[in-house]
Short mmCIF file of N, CA and C in Angstrom, two decimals:
data_model
loop_
_atom_site.label_atom_id
_atom_site.label_comp_id
_atom_site.label_asym_id
_atom_site.label_seq_id
_atom_site.Cartn_x
_atom_site.Cartn_y
_atom_site.Cartn_z
N MET A 163 0.96 -0.96 -0.02
CA MET A 163 0.01 -0.06 0.08
C MET A 163 0.80 1.31 -0.07
N THR A 164 0.52 2.45 -0.54
CA THR A 164 1.17 3.54 -0.50
C THR A 164 0.89 4.11 0.58
N VAL A 165 1.75 4.66 1.38
CA VAL A 165 1.82 5.85 2.28
C VAL A 165 2.21 7.03 2.00
N ILE A 166 1.11 7.69 2.16
CA ILE A 166 0.97 9.60 1.92
C ILE A 166 1.54 10.18 2.90
N LYS A 167 2.55 11.12 3.04
CA LYS A 167 2.94 12.03 4.10
C LYS A 167 2.56 13.40 3.57
N ASN A 168 2.27 14.21 4.47
CA ASN A 168 1.95 15.60 4.16
C ASN A 168 3.16 16.42 4.32
N THR A 169 4.30 15.93 4.84
CA THR A 169 5.26 16.88 5.48
C THR A 169 6.04 17.12 4.02
N ALA A 170 5.97 16.55 3.12
CA ALA A 170 6.78 17.18 1.96
C ALA A 170 5.81 17.48 0.86
N GLY A 171 4.60 18.12 1.11
CA GLY A 171 3.68 18.76 0.27
C GLY A 171 2.51 17.61 -0.13
N PRO A 172 1.47 18.22 -0.59
CA PRO A 172 0.52 17.31 -0.86
C PRO A 172 0.88 16.05 -2.27
N GLY A 173 0.49 15.06 -1.76
CA GLY A 173 0.49 14.07 -2.85
C GLY A 173 1.81 13.24 -2.45
N ALA A 174 2.86 13.83 -1.81
CA ALA A 174 4.31 13.10 -1.73
C ALA A 174 4.21 11.77 -0.97
N HIS A 175 4.95 10.87 -1.24
CA HIS A 175 4.81 9.32 -1.17
C HIS A 175 6.03 8.92 -0.39
N ASP A 176 5.82 8.21 0.76
CA ASP A 176 6.94 7.68 1.59
C ASP A 176 7.72 6.83 0.98
N THR A 177 8.67 7.05 0.16
CA THR A 177 9.45 6.07 -0.47
C THR A 177 10.04 5.03 0.21
N GLY A 178 10.45 5.44 1.54
CA GLY A 178 11.02 4.58 2.43
C GLY A 178 9.96 3.12 2.77
N ALA A 179 8.78 3.38 2.55
CA ALA A 179 7.89 2.32 2.93
C ALA A 179 7.68 1.49 1.52
N ARG A 180 7.54 2.35 0.24
CA ARG A 180 7.37 1.78 -0.93
C ARG A 180 8.76 0.85 -1.16
N ASN A 181 9.91 1.11 -0.61
CA ASN A 181 11.16 0.57 -0.88
C ASN A 181 11.11 -0.54 -0.04
N THR A 182 10.73 -0.74 1.17
CA THR A 182 10.67 -1.71 2.06
C THR A 182 9.61 -2.68 1.38
N GLU A 183 8.32 -2.29 0.95
CA GLU A 183 7.28 -3.15 0.44
C GLU A 183 8.18 -3.98 -0.93
N ALA A 184 8.86 -3.22 -1.83
CA ALA A 184 9.27 -3.91 -2.98
C ALA A 184 10.36 -4.72 -2.87
N ARG A 185 11.30 -4.67 -1.67
CA ARG A 185 12.33 -5.57 -1.16
C ARG A 185 11.52 -6.55 -0.64
N ASN A 186 10.57 -6.40 0.03
CA ASN A 186 10.11 -7.74 0.65
C ASN A 186 9.22 -8.70 -0.38
N ILE A 187 8.82 -8.00 -1.45
CA ILE A 187 7.95 -8.77 -2.33
C ILE A 187 9.26 -9.55 -3.20
N GLU A 188 10.10 -8.96 -3.34
CA GLU A 188 11.36 -9.45 -4.17
C GLU A 188 11.95 -10.67 -3.54
N ALA A 189 12.12 -10.34 -2.21
CA ALA A 189 12.48 -11.57 -1.32
C ALA A 189 11.73 -12.72 -1.21
N THR A 190 10.36 -12.61 -1.41
CA THR A 190 9.45 -13.71 -1.38
C THR A 190 9.57 -14.11 -2.54
N LYS A 191 9.40 -13.36 -3.67
CA LYS A 191 9.61 -14.14 -5.03
C LYS A 191 10.92 -15.09 -5.36
N ALA A 192 12.06 -14.53 -4.28
CA ALA A 192 13.10 -15.35 -4.54
C ALA A 192 12.89 -16.71 -3.79
N ILE A 193 12.49 -16.67 -2.73
CA ILE A 193 11.90 -17.85 -2.12
C ILE A 193 11.12 -18.69 -2.79
N TYR A 194 10.04 -18.18 -3.59
CA TYR A 194 9.22 -18.96 -4.42
C TYR A 194 9.81 -19.52 -5.54
N ALA A 195 10.78 -19.11 -5.95
CA ALA A 195 11.55 -19.54 -7.24
C ALA A 195 12.43 -20.69 -6.69
N ALA A 196 13.18 -20.43 -5.36
CA ALA A 196 14.22 -21.33 -4.92
C ALA A 196 13.28 -22.60 -4.05
N VAL A 197 12.47 -22.53 -3.54
CA VAL A 197 11.71 -23.76 -2.89
C VAL A 197 11.64 -24.85 -3.79
N PRO A 198 10.72 -24.68 -4.98
CA PRO A 198 10.32 -25.63 -6.11
C PRO A 198 11.46 -26.38 -6.65
N ALA A 199 12.58 -25.26 -6.96
CA ALA A 199 13.80 -25.60 -7.53
C ALA A 199 14.57 -26.52 -6.89
N GLY A 200 14.31 -26.64 -5.32
CA GLY A 200 15.15 -27.48 -4.35
C GLY A 200 16.46 -26.48 -3.87
N ASP A 201 16.40 -25.37 -4.09
CA ASP A 201 17.48 -24.60 -3.65
C ASP A 201 17.58 -23.99 -2.41
N LEU A 202 17.55 -24.78 -1.18
CA LEU A 202 17.06 -24.25 -0.06
C LEU A 202 18.05 -23.23 0.49
N ASP A 203 19.41 -23.34 0.18
CA ASP A 203 20.42 -22.45 0.63
C ASP A 203 20.05 -21.06 0.14
N THR A 204 19.51 -20.60 -1.04
CA THR A 204 19.02 -19.40 -1.37
C THR A 204 17.61 -19.08 -0.65
N ALA A 205 16.82 -20.01 -0.37
CA ALA A 205 15.58 -19.87 0.43
C ALA A 205 16.02 -19.28 1.66
N LEU A 206 16.79 -19.86 2.41
CA LEU A 206 17.58 -19.66 3.66
C LEU A 206 18.07 -18.08 3.89
N GLN A 207 18.43 -17.77 2.75
CA GLN A 207 19.29 -16.42 2.88
C GLN A 207 18.15 -15.23 2.98
N TYR A 208 17.09 -15.61 2.54
CA TYR A 208 15.68 -14.68 2.97
C TYR A 208 15.00 -15.18 4.20
N MET A 209 15.44 -15.83 5.02
CA MET A 209 14.82 -16.14 6.14
C MET A 209 15.59 -15.38 7.50
N ASP A 210 14.79 -14.83 8.41
CA ASP A 210 15.49 -14.41 9.69
C ASP A 210 15.73 -15.45 10.19
N PRO A 211 16.71 -15.47 11.17
CA PRO A 211 17.08 -16.23 12.08
C PRO A 211 16.04 -16.74 12.87
N ASP A 212 15.07 -15.90 13.69
CA ASP A 212 13.88 -16.40 14.20
C ASP A 212 12.78 -16.70 13.52
N VAL A 213 13.05 -17.19 12.22
CA VAL A 213 11.80 -17.35 11.17
C VAL A 213 10.69 -18.27 12.06
N ARG A 214 9.56 -18.13 11.75
CA ARG A 214 8.61 -19.06 12.31
C ARG A 214 7.50 -19.26 11.02
N ILE A 215 7.20 -20.75 10.70
CA ILE A 215 6.54 -21.19 9.71
C ILE A 215 5.54 -21.85 10.14
N THR A 216 4.29 -21.77 9.88
CA THR A 216 3.14 -22.48 10.03
C THR A 216 2.28 -22.87 8.96
N TYR A 217 2.23 -24.28 8.98
CA TYR A 217 1.57 -24.92 7.94
C TYR A 217 0.25 -25.60 8.46
N TYR A 218 -1.02 -25.17 7.99
CA TYR A 218 -2.18 -25.61 8.77
C TYR A 218 -2.43 -27.03 8.19
N GLY A 219 -2.85 -27.96 9.13
CA GLY A 219 -3.36 -29.24 8.48
C GLY A 219 -3.41 -30.13 9.63
N THR A 220 -3.91 -31.41 9.62
CA THR A 220 -3.90 -32.42 10.39
C THR A 220 -2.82 -33.28 10.39
N GLU A 221 -2.38 -34.13 11.40
CA GLU A 221 -1.14 -35.14 11.67
C GLU A 221 -1.21 -36.13 10.49
N THR A 222 -2.08 -36.07 9.37
CA THR A 222 -2.00 -36.74 8.28
C THR A 222 -0.88 -36.26 7.21
N ILE A 223 -1.05 -35.03 7.24
CA ILE A 223 -0.17 -34.24 6.59
C ILE A 223 1.31 -34.26 7.34
N PRO A 224 2.43 -34.60 6.58
CA PRO A 224 3.23 -35.08 7.47
C PRO A 224 4.57 -33.73 8.12
N TYR A 225 4.19 -32.59 6.97
CA TYR A 225 4.95 -31.41 7.46
C TYR A 225 3.98 -30.35 7.92
N ALA A 226 2.80 -30.67 8.24
CA ALA A 226 1.87 -29.79 9.14
C ALA A 226 2.34 -29.68 10.45
N GLY A 227 2.57 -28.18 10.63
CA GLY A 227 2.87 -27.79 12.11
C GLY A 227 3.39 -26.39 12.20
N ASP A 228 4.19 -26.24 13.44
CA ASP A 228 4.48 -24.69 13.45
C ASP A 228 6.08 -24.79 13.74
N TYR A 229 6.93 -24.42 13.11
CA TYR A 229 8.20 -24.49 13.18
C TYR A 229 8.91 -23.15 13.39
N HIS A 230 9.71 -23.05 14.32
CA HIS A 230 10.51 -21.78 14.79
C HIS A 230 11.98 -21.87 14.70
N GLY A 231 12.72 -20.91 14.09
CA GLY A 231 14.05 -20.86 13.89
C GLY A 231 14.43 -21.40 12.55
N ILE A 232 15.88 -21.40 12.21
CA ILE A 232 16.37 -21.93 10.69
C ILE A 232 16.64 -23.51 10.96
N THR A 233 16.86 -23.77 11.97
CA THR A 233 17.14 -25.32 12.06
C THR A 233 15.47 -25.92 11.85
N GLU A 234 14.67 -25.54 12.63
CA GLU A 234 13.17 -26.10 12.19
C GLU A 234 12.62 -25.89 10.96
N ALA A 235 12.97 -24.55 10.40
CA ALA A 235 12.88 -24.13 8.89
C ALA A 235 13.44 -25.31 8.25
N ILE A 236 14.68 -25.62 8.21
CA ILE A 236 15.62 -26.61 7.35
C ILE A 236 14.57 -28.11 7.59
N SER A 237 14.28 -28.13 8.61
CA SER A 237 13.67 -29.53 9.10
C SER A 237 12.02 -29.47 8.14
N PHE A 238 11.42 -28.48 8.28
CA PHE A 238 10.18 -28.22 7.53
C PHE A 238 10.43 -28.46 6.00
N PHE A 239 11.60 -27.79 5.46
CA PHE A 239 11.62 -27.80 3.75
C PHE A 239 12.11 -29.22 3.69
N ALA A 240 13.07 -30.29 4.62
CA ALA A 240 13.30 -31.41 4.37
C ALA A 240 12.27 -32.38 4.42
N THR A 241 11.43 -32.12 5.26
CA THR A 241 10.28 -33.04 5.36
C THR A 241 8.99 -32.90 4.05
N VAL A 242 9.12 -31.61 3.51
CA VAL A 242 8.27 -31.41 2.50
C VAL A 242 8.78 -32.21 1.27
N GLY A 243 10.12 -32.01 0.99
CA GLY A 243 10.95 -32.32 0.11
C GLY A 243 10.92 -33.93 -0.02
N GLN A 244 10.92 -34.71 1.28
CA GLN A 244 10.51 -36.10 1.09
C GLN A 244 9.12 -36.62 0.83
N HIS A 245 8.18 -35.85 0.71
CA HIS A 245 6.85 -36.25 0.66
C HIS A 245 6.31 -35.87 -0.47
N ILE A 246 6.69 -34.62 -0.82
CA ILE A 246 5.88 -34.16 -2.23
C ILE A 246 7.03 -33.20 -3.24
N GLN A 247 6.53 -33.02 -4.48
CA GLN A 247 7.16 -32.12 -5.30
C GLN A 247 6.35 -30.85 -5.61
N ILE A 248 7.00 -29.94 -5.46
CA ILE A 248 5.96 -28.63 -5.95
C ILE A 248 6.21 -28.78 -7.62
N VAL A 249 4.96 -29.06 -8.00
CA VAL A 249 4.98 -29.01 -9.63
C VAL A 249 4.89 -27.99 -10.20
N GLU A 250 4.51 -26.97 -9.52
CA GLU A 250 3.73 -25.38 -10.26
C GLU A 250 3.72 -24.70 -9.04
N MET A 251 4.10 -23.55 -9.14
CA MET A 251 3.76 -22.62 -8.16
C MET A 251 3.45 -21.38 -8.97
N GLU A 252 2.33 -20.60 -8.67
CA GLU A 252 1.94 -19.63 -9.63
C GLU A 252 1.15 -18.41 -8.71
N PRO A 253 2.16 -17.57 -7.99
CA PRO A 253 1.60 -16.63 -7.14
C PRO A 253 1.11 -15.44 -8.11
N TRP A 254 -0.37 -14.94 -7.87
CA TRP A 254 -0.78 -14.09 -8.83
C TRP A 254 -0.96 -12.70 -8.48
N ARG A 255 -0.90 -12.50 -6.83
CA ARG A 255 -1.17 -11.08 -6.62
C ARG A 255 -0.37 -10.94 -5.20
N TYR A 256 0.13 -9.81 -4.72
CA TYR A 256 0.97 -9.56 -3.91
C TYR A 256 0.43 -8.34 -3.33
N ILE A 257 0.07 -8.24 -2.07
CA ILE A 257 -0.36 -6.97 -1.55
C ILE A 257 0.45 -6.69 -0.13
N ALA A 258 1.17 -5.59 -0.43
CA ALA A 258 2.36 -5.45 0.70
C ALA A 258 1.79 -4.00 1.66
N GLN A 259 1.93 -4.37 2.75
CA GLN A 259 1.91 -3.01 3.66
C GLN A 259 3.05 -2.91 4.66
N GLY A 260 3.97 -1.93 4.60
CA GLY A 260 5.25 -2.29 5.52
C GLY A 260 5.84 -3.35 5.30
N ASP A 261 6.06 -3.97 6.37
CA ASP A 261 6.53 -5.68 6.65
C ASP A 261 5.57 -6.66 6.66
N ASP A 262 4.41 -6.25 6.14
CA ASP A 262 3.42 -7.33 6.12
C ASP A 262 2.89 -7.83 4.77
N LEU A 263 2.73 -8.85 4.21
CA LEU A 263 2.68 -9.26 2.68
C LEU A 263 1.79 -10.23 2.97
N ALA A 264 0.75 -9.98 1.84
CA ALA A 264 -0.13 -11.20 1.51
C ALA A 264 0.08 -11.50 -0.07
N VAL A 265 -0.04 -13.07 -0.26
CA VAL A 265 0.09 -13.52 -1.43
C VAL A 265 -0.92 -14.37 -1.71
N TRP A 266 -1.47 -14.27 -2.95
CA TRP A 266 -2.46 -15.45 -3.34
C TRP A 266 -1.95 -15.93 -4.53
N GLY A 267 -2.40 -17.30 -4.66
CA GLY A 267 -2.07 -17.84 -5.89
C GLY A 267 -2.57 -19.09 -5.99
N ARG A 268 -1.57 -20.44 -6.69
CA ARG A 268 -1.91 -21.56 -7.05
C ARG A 268 -0.92 -22.26 -6.93
N GLN A 269 -0.97 -23.59 -6.73
CA GLN A 269 -0.01 -24.72 -6.43
C GLN A 269 -0.41 -25.89 -6.72
N ARG A 270 0.36 -26.55 -7.46
CA ARG A 270 0.13 -27.95 -7.87
C ARG A 270 1.04 -28.92 -7.46
N PHE A 271 0.99 -29.84 -6.88
CA PHE A 271 1.80 -30.62 -5.87
C PHE A 271 1.79 -32.23 -6.69
N ARG A 272 2.96 -33.15 -6.20
CA ARG A 272 2.57 -34.31 -6.39
C ARG A 272 3.29 -35.35 -5.61
N ARG A 273 2.63 -36.08 -5.12
CA ARG A 273 2.99 -36.80 -3.77
C ARG A 273 4.04 -37.95 -4.42
N LEU A 274 5.17 -38.04 -3.64
CA LEU A 274 6.30 -38.94 -4.37
C LEU A 274 5.84 -40.14 -3.91
N ALA A 275 5.41 -40.72 -2.93
CA ALA A 275 5.44 -42.14 -2.93
C ALA A 275 4.12 -42.70 -3.86
N THR A 276 3.30 -41.96 -4.44
CA THR A 276 2.11 -42.50 -5.06
C THR A 276 1.99 -41.88 -6.52
N GLY A 277 2.73 -40.70 -6.59
CA GLY A 277 2.33 -40.17 -7.88
C GLY A 277 1.25 -39.18 -7.99
N TYR A 278 0.37 -39.22 -7.09
CA TYR A 278 -0.88 -38.85 -6.78
C TYR A 278 -0.47 -37.10 -7.01
N GLU A 279 -1.52 -36.38 -8.11
CA GLU A 279 -1.07 -34.91 -8.21
C GLU A 279 -2.41 -34.08 -7.76
N TRP A 280 -2.29 -33.02 -7.19
CA TRP A 280 -3.47 -32.15 -6.70
C TRP A 280 -2.99 -30.75 -6.75
N GLN A 281 -4.03 -29.84 -6.84
CA GLN A 281 -3.77 -28.44 -6.65
C GLN A 281 -4.86 -27.90 -5.73
N SER A 282 -4.20 -26.48 -5.37
CA SER A 282 -4.88 -25.76 -4.52
C SER A 282 -4.59 -24.09 -4.55
N GLU A 283 -5.25 -23.46 -4.54
CA GLU A 283 -5.30 -21.86 -4.28
C GLU A 283 -4.73 -21.76 -2.75
N PHE A 284 -4.13 -20.60 -2.80
CA PHE A 284 -3.35 -20.52 -1.24
C PHE A 284 -3.33 -18.80 -1.19
N ALA A 285 -3.59 -18.80 0.20
CA ALA A 285 -2.91 -17.38 0.75
C ALA A 285 -2.12 -17.45 1.35
N HIS A 286 -0.74 -16.79 1.30
CA HIS A 286 0.25 -16.84 2.38
C HIS A 286 0.37 -15.41 2.84
N ILE A 287 0.25 -15.48 4.23
CA ILE A 287 0.55 -14.04 4.91
C ILE A 287 1.94 -14.32 5.66
N ILE A 288 2.49 -13.12 5.48
CA ILE A 288 4.01 -13.24 5.53
C ILE A 288 3.94 -11.84 6.29
N THR A 289 5.03 -12.08 7.58
CA THR A 289 5.66 -10.79 8.21
C THR A 289 7.15 -10.98 7.81
N LEU A 290 7.87 -9.78 7.40
CA LEU A 290 9.07 -9.68 7.32
C LEU A 290 9.74 -8.66 8.32
N ARG A 291 11.05 -9.17 8.33
CA ARG A 291 12.12 -8.05 9.13
C ARG A 291 13.43 -8.03 8.20
N ASP A 292 13.56 -6.69 8.20
CA ASP A 292 14.77 -6.37 7.13
C ASP A 292 14.96 -7.29 5.98
N GLY A 293 13.74 -7.26 5.23
CA GLY A 293 13.77 -7.87 4.02
C GLY A 293 13.72 -9.61 4.28
N ARG A 294 13.51 -10.17 5.15
CA ARG A 294 13.50 -11.18 5.58
C ARG A 294 12.51 -11.96 6.30
N TRP A 295 11.89 -13.17 6.10
CA TRP A 295 10.76 -13.83 6.22
C TRP A 295 10.73 -13.94 7.88
N LEU A 296 10.19 -13.23 8.68
CA LEU A 296 10.07 -13.67 10.20
C LEU A 296 8.90 -14.32 10.44
N TYR A 297 7.63 -14.45 9.87
CA TYR A 297 6.73 -15.28 10.05
C TYR A 297 6.01 -15.46 8.87
N PHE A 298 5.68 -16.94 8.49
CA PHE A 298 5.01 -17.44 7.26
C PHE A 298 3.77 -18.40 7.71
N ARG A 299 2.66 -17.90 7.15
CA ARG A 299 1.31 -18.73 7.13
C ARG A 299 0.95 -19.32 6.10
N ASP A 300 0.84 -20.40 5.74
CA ASP A 300 0.21 -21.04 4.70
C ASP A 300 -1.07 -21.45 4.88
N PHE A 301 -1.93 -20.69 3.99
CA PHE A 301 -3.45 -21.14 3.97
C PHE A 301 -3.68 -21.69 2.76
N MET A 302 -4.31 -22.73 2.82
CA MET A 302 -4.60 -23.44 1.38
C MET A 302 -5.76 -24.50 1.67
N ASN A 303 -6.12 -25.37 0.90
CA ASN A 303 -7.18 -26.14 0.93
C ASN A 303 -6.46 -27.31 1.58
N SER A 304 -6.46 -27.56 2.87
CA SER A 304 -5.69 -28.53 3.18
C SER A 304 -6.35 -30.04 3.00
N ALA A 305 -7.71 -30.07 2.95
CA ALA A 305 -8.39 -30.98 2.91
C ALA A 305 -7.98 -31.90 1.70
N LEU A 306 -7.47 -31.12 0.67
CA LEU A 306 -7.37 -31.70 -0.62
C LEU A 306 -5.89 -32.46 -0.11
N THR A 307 -4.83 -31.74 0.40
CA THR A 307 -3.45 -32.54 0.75
C THR A 307 -4.08 -33.66 1.88
N GLN A 308 -4.79 -33.26 2.53
CA GLN A 308 -5.01 -34.44 3.54
C GLN A 308 -5.54 -35.84 2.88
N GLU A 309 -6.43 -35.45 1.92
CA GLU A 309 -6.98 -36.19 0.67
C GLU A 309 -5.62 -37.10 0.19
N ALA A 310 -4.74 -36.44 -0.50
CA ALA A 310 -3.50 -37.05 -1.14
C ALA A 310 -2.59 -38.01 -0.24
N PHE A 311 -2.61 -37.39 1.03
CA PHE A 311 -1.78 -38.17 2.09
C PHE A 311 -2.78 -39.62 2.59
N SER A 312 -3.81 -39.71 2.57
CA SER A 312 -4.99 -40.58 2.69
C SER A 312 -5.03 -41.77 1.70
N ARG A 313 -4.15 -41.59 0.34
CA ARG A 313 -4.59 -42.28 -0.60
C ARG A 313 -3.35 -43.45 -0.56
#
């Protein structure tokens, strides 16, 4: 979102906020490109040491849960990579306000053990600090993912 400041005259924009928002979107795009490609090192460069990842779902989904810190983030991505392939990731809308970012899109997955594929739209709610993910929440149709792991 654009922030308007009156101190520099009518209509002047806060370029600091716009720069922060642009940096946060670029960091998120870098993670979105790195993770499906299996490039965890690049993804981790854009994560705060205190990162928290929350993936909502039941215990049927092996990677559902709440992960805190880089070590647990690595565990999350390793568990994801052991069970699924992200076949396609298509974010189509980014809305930024300061260090908060909402992303809407669609993902397609393949379960490695069975070859079963499914897709779901998603909403990712991300809080960043200094251009790095601090808190990532993944909202998608977890019923479809649960079904994939029940097959």
